[in-house]
Coordinates of C-alpha atoms in Angstrom, one line a residue:
M1 CA -96.8 -173.8 -120.9
G2 CA -94.6 -174.8 -117.9
I3 CA -97.2 -174.2 -115.3
A4 CA -95.5 -176.9 -113.1
A5 CA -93.1 -174.2 -112.1
A6 CA -95.8 -172.8 -109.9
G7 CA -94.5 -174.7 -106.9
C8 CA -90.9 -173.5 -107.1
G9 CA -89.3 -175.2 -104.1
P10 CA -85.7 -174.7 -103.0
E11 CA -84.5 -177.6 -105.3
N12 CA -85.6 -175.6 -108.4
Q13 CA -85.0 -172.1 -107.1
A14 CA -86.2 -169.7 -109.8
K15 CA -83.5 -167.5 -111.4
I16 CA -83.5 -164.0 -112.7
V17 CA -83.2 -164.0 -116.5
E18 CA -81.4 -161.3 -118.3
G19 CA -83.1 -159.6 -121.3
K20 CA -86.6 -160.3 -120.1
V21 CA -88.9 -158.5 -117.7
N22 CA -88.4 -160.3 -114.4
V23 CA -91.6 -160.4 -112.4
V24 CA -91.9 -161.7 -108.8
T25 CA -95.5 -162.7 -107.8
T26 CA -96.6 -163.4 -104.2
F27 CA -99.0 -166.3 -104.8
Y28 CA -100.6 -168.6 -107.4
P29 CA -103.4 -166.7 -109.1
I30 CA -101.2 -163.6 -109.7
Y31 CA -98.5 -165.9 -111.0
E32 CA -100.9 -167.5 -113.4
F33 CA -102.2 -164.2 -114.8
A34 CA -98.7 -162.7 -114.9
K35 CA -97.4 -165.6 -116.9
A36 CA -100.4 -165.5 -119.3
I37 CA -99.9 -161.8 -120.0
G38 CA -96.1 -161.8 -119.9
G39 CA -95.6 -164.7 -122.3
D40 CA -92.1 -165.0 -123.8
D41 CA -91.3 -161.4 -122.9
A42 CA -91.4 -162.1 -119.1
N43 CA -89.7 -164.4 -116.6
V44 CA -92.2 -164.9 -113.7
I45 CA -91.1 -166.1 -110.3
N46 CA -93.7 -167.1 -107.8
L47 CA -92.7 -166.8 -104.1
L48 CA -95.2 -169.1 -102.5
P49 CA -94.6 -172.8 -102.8
A50 CA -97.4 -175.2 -103.7
G51 CA -99.8 -176.1 -100.9
V52 CA -98.9 -173.2 -98.6
E53 CA -101.5 -170.8 -97.1
P54 CA -100.5 -167.2 -98.2
H55 CA -101.8 -165.7 -95.0
D56 CA -99.0 -167.2 -92.9
W57 CA -95.9 -167.4 -95.2
T58 CA -92.7 -165.5 -94.7
P59 CA -90.0 -164.8 -97.3
K60 CA -86.4 -166.2 -97.2
S61 CA -83.1 -164.5 -98.1
Q62 CA -83.1 -165.9 -101.6
D63 CA -86.5 -164.4 -102.2
I64 CA -85.0 -161.0 -101.2
V65 CA -82.0 -161.4 -103.6
N66 CA -84.2 -162.4 -106.5
T67 CA -86.8 -159.7 -105.9
S68 CA -84.1 -157.0 -105.6
K69 CA -83.0 -157.8 -109.2
A70 CA -86.5 -158.0 -110.7
Q71 CA -88.3 -155.2 -112.5
L72 CA -91.9 -155.8 -111.2
F73 CA -93.3 -157.1 -108.0
F74 CA -97.0 -158.1 -108.2
Y75 CA -98.8 -158.6 -104.9
N76 CA -102.5 -158.8 -104.2
G77 CA -102.7 -156.2 -101.5
A78 CA -105.9 -155.4 -99.7
G79 CA -104.2 -156.8 -96.6
L80 CA -103.5 -160.3 -97.9
E81 CA -99.7 -160.3 -97.6
G82 CA -99.0 -158.7 -94.3
W83 CA -95.2 -159.3 -94.8
V84 CA -94.9 -157.1 -97.9
P85 CA -94.0 -153.7 -96.4
Q86 CA -91.1 -155.1 -94.4
F87 CA -90.1 -157.3 -97.4
L88 CA -89.9 -154.2 -99.7
K89 CA -87.9 -152.3 -97.1
G90 CA -85.4 -155.1 -97.0
L91 CA -84.6 -155.1 -100.7
N92 CA -81.2 -153.9 -101.9
R93 CA -80.9 -150.1 -102.0
D94 CA -80.1 -150.0 -105.7
S95 CA -83.2 -152.1 -106.6
K96 CA -85.2 -150.6 -109.4
I97 CA -88.2 -152.8 -108.8
K98 CA -91.7 -151.4 -109.1
A99 CA -94.2 -152.8 -106.6
V100 CA -97.7 -153.1 -107.9
E101 CA -100.8 -153.8 -105.7
V102 CA -102.8 -155.6 -108.3
S103 CA -106.2 -155.3 -106.4
Q104 CA -106.1 -151.5 -107.0
G105 CA -109.4 -150.3 -108.4
I106 CA -111.5 -153.2 -107.0
K107 CA -114.3 -152.0 -104.7
L108 CA -113.1 -153.6 -101.5
I109 CA -115.4 -155.4 -99.0
E110 CA -115.2 -154.5 -95.4
A111 CA -115.7 -157.8 -93.7
D112 CA -118.0 -158.0 -90.7
E113 CA -115.6 -159.1 -88.0
E114 CA -118.0 -159.6 -85.2
K115 CA -116.7 -163.1 -84.9
D116 CA -113.1 -162.2 -84.4
Q117 CA -113.7 -159.3 -82.0
H118 CA -113.5 -161.3 -78.9
H119 CA -109.9 -162.3 -78.9
E120 CA -108.3 -161.4 -75.7
G121 CA -106.4 -158.2 -75.5
E122 CA -107.3 -156.9 -78.9
G123 CA -108.8 -153.5 -79.1
P124 CA -111.7 -152.3 -81.3
Q125 CA -109.4 -151.9 -84.2
T126 CA -109.9 -155.6 -85.1
R127 CA -113.5 -154.8 -86.2
H128 CA -112.8 -153.5 -89.6
H129 CA -110.9 -156.0 -91.7
I130 CA -110.8 -155.6 -95.5
D131 CA -111.6 -158.9 -97.2
P132 CA -108.5 -159.6 -99.3
H133 CA -109.8 -162.5 -101.4
T134 CA -110.5 -160.4 -104.5
W135 CA -109.4 -162.9 -107.1
V136 CA -112.1 -165.5 -106.2
S137 CA -114.5 -163.4 -108.3
P138 CA -113.9 -163.5 -112.1
K139 CA -115.1 -159.9 -112.2
S140 CA -112.4 -158.7 -109.8
A141 CA -109.8 -161.0 -111.5
M142 CA -110.4 -158.9 -114.7
I143 CA -109.4 -155.7 -112.9
M144 CA -106.3 -157.4 -111.5
A145 CA -105.3 -158.7 -115.0
E146 CA -105.7 -155.2 -116.4
N147 CA -103.5 -153.7 -113.7
M148 CA -100.8 -156.2 -114.6
K149 CA -101.0 -155.5 -118.3
E150 CA -100.6 -151.7 -117.6
S151 CA -97.6 -152.4 -115.4
Y152 CA -96.0 -154.6 -118.1
I153 CA -96.4 -152.0 -120.7
E154 CA -94.9 -149.3 -118.4
A155 CA -91.9 -151.5 -117.6
D156 CA -91.4 -152.7 -121.2
P157 CA -93.1 -150.4 -123.7
A158 CA -91.3 -152.0 -126.7
H159 CA -93.5 -155.1 -126.3
K160 CA -96.8 -153.2 -125.8
E161 CA -98.6 -155.0 -128.6
A162 CA -97.7 -158.5 -127.4
Y163 CA -98.7 -157.7 -123.8
T164 CA -102.0 -156.2 -125.0
S165 CA -102.8 -159.1 -127.2
R166 CA -102.1 -161.8 -124.5
Y167 CA -104.1 -159.7 -122.0
M168 CA -107.0 -159.7 -124.4
D169 CA -106.9 -163.5 -124.6
L170 CA -106.9 -163.8 -120.8
K171 CA -109.7 -161.2 -120.5
K172 CA -111.8 -163.2 -123.0
K173 CA -111.3 -166.4 -120.8
L174 CA -112.2 -164.4 -117.7
E175 CA -115.3 -163.0 -119.4
E176 CA -116.4 -166.5 -120.4
L177 CA -116.0 -167.7 -116.8
D178 CA -117.8 -164.6 -115.5
G179 CA -120.7 -165.4 -117.9
E180 CA -120.9 -169.0 -116.7
F181 CA -121.0 -167.9 -113.1
S182 CA -123.6 -165.2 -113.8
S183 CA -126.0 -167.2 -115.8
K184 CA -125.8 -170.5 -113.8
L185 CA -125.9 -169.0 -110.4
A186 CA -128.8 -166.7 -111.3
A187 CA -130.8 -169.7 -112.3
M188 CA -130.4 -171.4 -108.8
P189 CA -133.3 -171.3 -106.4
R190 CA -131.0 -171.0 -103.3
K191 CA -128.7 -168.1 -102.6
E192 CA -127.1 -169.0 -99.2
I193 CA -123.8 -170.7 -98.8
V194 CA -122.1 -171.8 -95.6
V195 CA -118.3 -171.8 -95.8
S196 CA -115.5 -172.7 -93.3
H197 CA -113.4 -169.6 -94.1
E198 CA -114.8 -166.2 -95.1
A199 CA -113.0 -166.2 -98.5
F200 CA -115.9 -165.9 -100.9
G201 CA -117.2 -162.4 -100.3
Y202 CA -116.4 -161.0 -103.7
M203 CA -117.8 -164.0 -105.5
A204 CA -121.0 -163.7 -103.3
R205 CA -121.3 -160.0 -104.0
D206 CA -120.8 -160.3 -107.7
Y207 CA -123.1 -163.2 -108.3
G208 CA -125.9 -162.5 -105.8
L209 CA -125.1 -165.0 -103.1
T210 CA -125.0 -164.7 -99.3
Q211 CA -122.0 -166.1 -97.5
H212 CA -122.1 -167.4 -93.9
A213 CA -118.7 -168.3 -92.5
I214 CA -117.9 -170.6 -89.6
M215 CA -114.7 -168.5 -89.1
G216 CA -113.7 -165.0 -90.0
L217 CA -111.1 -163.9 -92.5
S218 CA -108.2 -165.6 -90.7
P219 CA -108.4 -169.3 -91.6
D220 CA -107.1 -170.5 -88.2
A221 CA -109.3 -168.5 -85.8
E222 CA -111.5 -170.6 -83.6
P223 CA -115.2 -169.8 -83.8
R224 CA -117.2 -169.2 -80.6
A225 CA -119.8 -171.8 -79.6
Q226 CA -122.5 -169.2 -80.1
D227 CA -121.5 -168.7 -83.7
L228 CA -121.7 -172.5 -84.3
L229 CA -125.1 -172.6 -82.7
N230 CA -126.4 -169.8 -84.9
L231 CA -125.0 -171.3 -88.0
S232 CA -126.4 -174.7 -87.1
K233 CA -129.9 -173.1 -86.7
L234 CA -129.5 -171.3 -90.1
V235 CA -128.5 -174.5 -91.8
K236 CA -131.6 -176.3 -90.5
E237 CA -134.0 -173.5 -91.1
E238 CA -132.8 -172.8 -94.7
G239 CA -132.6 -176.6 -95.4
I240 CA -128.9 -176.2 -96.5
H241 CA -127.5 -179.5 -97.7
Y242 CA -123.8 -178.7 -98.0
I243 CA -121.2 -177.0 -95.9
F244 CA -118.1 -175.9 -97.8
F245 CA -114.5 -176.2 -96.7
E246 CA -111.3 -175.4 -98.4
E247 CA -108.4 -177.8 -99.2
L248 CA -105.5 -176.0 -97.6
V249 CA -107.3 -175.7 -94.3
S250 CA -108.6 -178.4 -91.9
D251 CA -112.1 -179.5 -92.6
R252 CA -112.8 -180.4 -88.9
L253 CA -115.2 -177.6 -88.2
A254 CA -117.1 -178.0 -91.4
K255 CA -117.5 -181.7 -90.6
T256 CA -118.7 -181.0 -87.1
L257 CA -121.3 -178.6 -88.3
A258 CA -122.4 -181.0 -91.1
S259 CA -122.8 -183.9 -88.7
E260 CA -124.9 -181.8 -86.3
T261 CA -127.2 -180.7 -89.1
G262 CA -127.3 -183.6 -91.4
A263 CA -125.6 -181.7 -94.1
E264 CA -122.7 -183.0 -96.2
V265 CA -119.3 -181.3 -96.8
L266 CA -118.0 -180.2 -100.2
V267 CA -114.9 -178.3 -101.4
L268 CA -115.1 -174.7 -102.3
N269 CA -111.6 -173.6 -103.3
P270 CA -110.4 -170.1 -102.8
V271 CA -107.7 -170.8 -105.4
E272 CA -104.9 -169.5 -103.2
G273 CA -102.5 -172.2 -104.4
L274 CA -102.3 -175.5 -106.2
T275 CA -101.7 -178.8 -104.3
E276 CA -99.0 -181.1 -105.7
E277 CA -101.9 -183.3 -106.9
Q278 CA -103.5 -180.4 -108.8
L279 CA -100.2 -179.4 -110.3
K280 CA -99.8 -183.0 -111.7
Q281 CA -103.3 -182.9 -113.1
G282 CA -102.5 -179.6 -114.9
D283 CA -105.2 -177.7 -113.0
D284 CA -105.2 -173.9 -113.2
Y285 CA -107.3 -170.9 -112.0
F286 CA -110.0 -171.7 -114.7
S287 CA -110.3 -175.4 -114.0
L288 CA -110.5 -174.9 -110.2
M289 CA -113.1 -172.1 -110.6
R290 CA -115.2 -174.3 -112.8
K291 CA -115.1 -177.0 -110.2
N292 CA -116.2 -174.4 -107.7
L293 CA -119.1 -173.6 -109.9
Q294 CA -120.1 -177.2 -110.2
N295 CA -120.1 -177.6 -106.4
L296 CA -122.0 -174.4 -106.0
I297 CA -124.7 -175.6 -108.4
L298 CA -124.9 -178.9 -106.4
A299 CA -125.4 -177.0 -103.2
L300 CA -127.8 -174.3 -104.4
Q301 CA -130.3 -176.4 -106.5

């Protein structure tokens, strides 16, 4: 399995392959699932390079050319990729591509955006943000995988059996992961996690945890002093030992909070992309999610 292609840079620009279903995906988890279900019947091209934050990426002209010639475009939706509507409008007029929002059918979380409300000049419409980080919960990931399988079958009914069988393999792996999260987290005495970026809402909801975020949904928003004070108080009162941060975003705030409260910092990865290092190690969604689980167990015991 050539998972190393996940970080397709300009030097190995992915190409459309005739005679296969060409699928363009927006970022890593969707790419991984699309490859797993598509197998030899599909050619999957991932738009986002390794180590890039999906919230603030913009497509290039080559991406538009490739996508115009593909059959399927898988994007997360739920507001993750704000560039998608413009991007789809910019595709060639004769493009036959079908765009699929793979988070369809997941019960979305409306994030509490009290934190982000106070940006200058923004009206009350900033209050209701949908949390787009659906894939971080194996339960939601199963729904995403099923949506992809259905789309493959619709685009290429001749290979229905093969898509279904590969999807069943992926589903089984996701069910095992889900089982590990359920049983291990249920056994933990603590249920509160403090994270730098509010990316773990679906995981928290599905496995009985409460997430407290230093920042809101946007990973680069600056928190208010009051938020930090409140969190600092919570960390001390609850006796929280670890503050989580994510690799693609600066750990400065998590470290500040940790040093103020005597807690330590640990990585909790929203699995938005692989770093070059993780690519080399052969990491994937499942290995990163299991590392998350280990770190959660450490923090919650």
